[in-house]
Tab-separated table of C-alpha atoms in Angstrom:
chain	number	residue	atom	x	y	z
R	1	LEU	CA	115.127	105.610	107.212
R	2	ASP	CA	118.431	107.446	107.016
R	3	ALA	CA	117.940	108.837	110.514
R	4	ARG	CA	117.254	105.420	111.945
R	5	GLY	CA	120.257	103.756	110.270
R	6	GLN	CA	118.218	101.585	107.920
R	7	ALA	CA	119.684	100.671	104.630
R	8	PHE	CA	117.669	101.811	101.534
R	9	ARG	CA	118.065	102.515	97.844
R	10	LEU	CA	116.236	104.793	95.373
R	11	HIS	CA	115.101	104.225	91.832
R	12	PRO	CA	117.580	106.306	89.744
R	13	ASP	CA	114.818	108.589	88.482
R	14	VAL	CA	113.675	109.307	92.082
R	15	ALA	CA	117.282	109.956	93.228
R	16	ALA	CA	117.826	112.393	90.318
R	17	GLY	CA	114.554	114.186	90.938
R	18	LEU	CA	115.278	114.733	94.655
R	19	ALA	CA	118.758	116.085	93.723
R	20	GLU	CA	117.415	118.396	91.071
R	21	ARG	CA	114.919	119.741	93.716
R	22	GLY	CA	117.697	120.250	96.218
R	23	LEU	CA	116.039	117.904	98.643
R	24	ILE	CA	119.150	115.630	98.837
R	25	ALA	CA	122.785	116.292	97.857
R	26	ALA	CA	123.803	115.007	94.281
R	27	GLU	CA	126.517	112.857	95.845
R	28	ARG	CA	124.116	111.294	98.287
R	29	ALA	CA	121.569	110.681	95.505
R	30	ALA	CA	124.149	109.020	93.358
R	31	ALA	CA	125.188	106.756	96.274
R	32	LEU	CA	121.557	105.762	96.930
R	33	ALA	CA	120.543	105.246	93.274
R	34	SER	CA	120.266	101.547	92.205
R	35	ASP	CA	118.921	99.889	89.010
R	36	ARG	CA	118.875	96.534	90.735
R	37	LEU	CA	116.029	97.306	93.087
R	38	PRO	CA	113.751	94.441	92.320
R	39	ARG	CA	116.492	91.881	92.527
R	40	ASP	CA	118.184	93.140	95.696
R	41	ALA	CA	115.335	94.600	97.707
R	42	THR	CA	113.339	92.835	100.391
R	43	LEU	CA	110.574	95.429	100.007
R	44	LEU	CA	109.622	97.996	97.422
R	45	VAL	CA	107.801	101.195	98.633
R	46	SER	CA	105.811	103.046	96.077
R	47	PHE	CA	104.823	106.603	96.927
R	48	GLY	CA	102.180	107.885	94.493
R	49	GLY	CA	98.910	106.934	93.012
R	50	ASP	CA	97.630	104.156	91.071
R	51	GLY	CA	99.868	104.851	88.056
R	52	THR	CA	102.921	104.785	90.253
R	53	MET	CA	101.826	101.498	91.835
R	54	LEU	CA	101.413	99.924	88.426
R	55	ARG	CA	104.847	101.261	87.299
R	56	THR	CA	106.406	99.674	90.446
R	57	ALA	CA	104.638	96.424	89.742
R	58	ARG	CA	106.138	96.478	86.190
R	59	LEU	CA	109.568	97.181	87.643
R	60	ALA	CA	109.351	94.328	90.079
R	61	GLY	CA	108.647	92.160	87.113
R	62	GLY	CA	108.840	88.405	87.840
R	63	HIS	CA	110.566	88.957	91.187
R	64	ALA	CA	108.674	88.114	94.282
R	65	THR	CA	109.484	91.361	95.991
R	66	PRO	CA	106.621	92.720	98.038
R	67	ILE	CA	105.290	96.322	97.217
R	68	LEU	CA	103.998	98.699	99.938
R	69	GLY	CA	101.873	101.332	98.359
R	70	VAL	CA	101.662	104.722	99.959
R	71	ASN	CA	98.888	106.797	98.356
R	72	VAL	CA	99.808	110.288	97.755
R	73	GLY	CA	97.637	110.554	94.610
R	74	ARG	CA	94.038	111.550	94.034
R	75	LEU	CA	92.257	108.172	93.551
R	76	GLY	CA	94.600	105.613	94.849
R	77	PHE	CA	92.462	102.532	95.148
R	78	LEU	CA	95.456	100.265	94.305
R	79	ALA	CA	98.033	102.264	96.427
R	80	THR	CA	95.607	102.161	99.444
């Protein structure tokens, strides 16, 4: 997304995890982190398995933000 000039934000936990693993600079992670995702996003993308998909759905709460599940878990019947 970054390489294509697309705007995106990360859940603060994801941003911190990427920075801790050295996959993204800490400053960049801080700039991309947002706790307003469900309210401000036009689409939520959930990378993980079913548990991650359920957590994303809880995060979205009563907002009508669509969720795209990308299954990187073992079972993944929801994420698929």
